[in-house]
Amino acid sequence: GAQISEMITKGLGGKSNISDVDCCITRLRCTVYDASKVDEGILTATAPLDMPAETVAKLPELTNGLR
């Protein structure tokens, strides 16, 4: 719950770096202002233990939202 949300927020570079969040049935799509602030290690650590390795490798699905 809350701990995973905090980890995802930190992994995306903090609240101030998140431009947009959208979701579908299988993914959380996030747009960030500065992709260099993203810590993929933190985001990968939020994956469930039983998630297949090929799915974990696709985390996070990020869009660089620089405008």
CSV table of C-alpha atoms in Angstrom, one decimal:
chain,number,residue,atom,x,y,z
A,1,GLY,CA,0.0,0.0,0.0
A,2,ALA,CA,1.4,3.3,1.2
A,3,GLN,CA,5.1,2.0,1.3
A,4,ILE,CA,5.0,0.9,-2.3
A,5,SER,CA,3.4,4.2,-3.3
A,6,GLU,CA,6.2,6.1,-1.5
A,7,MET,CA,8.8,4.0,-3.2
A,8,ILE,CA,7.3,4.5,-6.7
A,9,THR,CA,7.1,8.3,-6.0
A,10,LYS,CA,10.8,8.3,-4.9
A,11,GLY,CA,11.8,6.2,-7.9
A,12,LEU,CA,10.1,8.7,-10.2
A,13,GLY,CA,12.2,11.5,-8.8
A,14,GLY,CA,9.7,12.8,-6.3
A,15,LYS,CA,6.3,14.4,-6.5
A,16,SER,CA,7.6,17.5,-8.2
A,17,ASN,CA,9.0,15.4,-11.1
A,18,ILE,CA,5.8,13.7,-11.9
A,19,SER,CA,3.8,15.4,-14.7
A,20,ASP,CA,1.1,12.9,-15.4
A,21,VAL,CA,0.0,9.4,-14.3
A,22,ASP,CA,-2.3,7.1,-16.2
A,23,CYS,CA,-3.2,3.5,-15.8
A,24,CYS,CA,-4.5,0.6,-17.7
A,25,ILE,CA,-5.2,-3.0,-16.7
A,26,THR,CA,-1.6,-4.0,-16.6
A,27,ARG,CA,0.5,-0.9,-16.3
A,28,LEU,CA,1.0,2.4,-14.5
A,29,ARG,CA,2.1,4.9,-17.1
A,30,CYS,CA,4.0,7.9,-15.7
A,31,THR,CA,5.2,11.1,-17.4
A,32,VAL,CA,8.1,12.8,-15.7
A,33,TYR,CA,9.6,16.2,-16.3
A,34,ASP,CA,13.3,15.0,-16.0
A,35,ALA,CA,14.1,11.4,-16.8
A,36,SER,CA,17.5,11.7,-15.3
A,37,LYS,CA,15.9,11.9,-11.8
A,38,VAL,CA,14.3,8.4,-12.3
A,39,ASP,CA,15.8,5.6,-10.3
A,40,GLU,CA,14.8,2.4,-12.1
A,41,GLY,CA,16.4,0.3,-9.3
A,42,ILE,CA,13.8,1.6,-6.9
A,43,LEU,CA,11.0,1.1,-9.3
A,44,THR,CA,12.1,-2.5,-10.1
A,45,ALA,CA,12.2,-3.2,-6.4
A,46,THR,CA,8.5,-2.5,-6.1
A,47,ALA,CA,7.6,-5.4,-8.4
A,48,PRO,CA,5.8,-8.4,-6.8
A,49,LEU,CA,8.1,-11.3,-6.0
A,50,ASP,CA,6.1,-13.7,-8.3
A,51,MET,CA,6.2,-11.3,-11.3
A,52,PRO,CA,7.9,-12.9,-14.3
A,53,ALA,CA,11.4,-11.6,-15.0
A,54,GLU,CA,10.5,-10.4,-18.5
A,55,THR,CA,7.8,-8.3,-17.0
A,56,VAL,CA,10.1,-6.9,-14.4
A,57,ALA,CA,12.5,-6.0,-17.1
A,58,LYS,CA,9.9,-3.7,-18.7
A,59,LEU,CA,9.4,-1.7,-15.5
A,60,PRO,CA,9.0,1.2,-15.5
A,61,GLU,CA,7.2,2.1,-18.7
A,62,LEU,CA,8.0,5.8,-18.6
A,63,THR,CA,7.5,8.6,-21.0
A,64,ASN,CA,9.8,11.5,-20.8
A,65,GLY,CA,7.4,14.5,-20.5
A,66,LEU,CA,9.8,17.3,-21.2
A,67,ARG,CA,7.8,20.1,-22.9
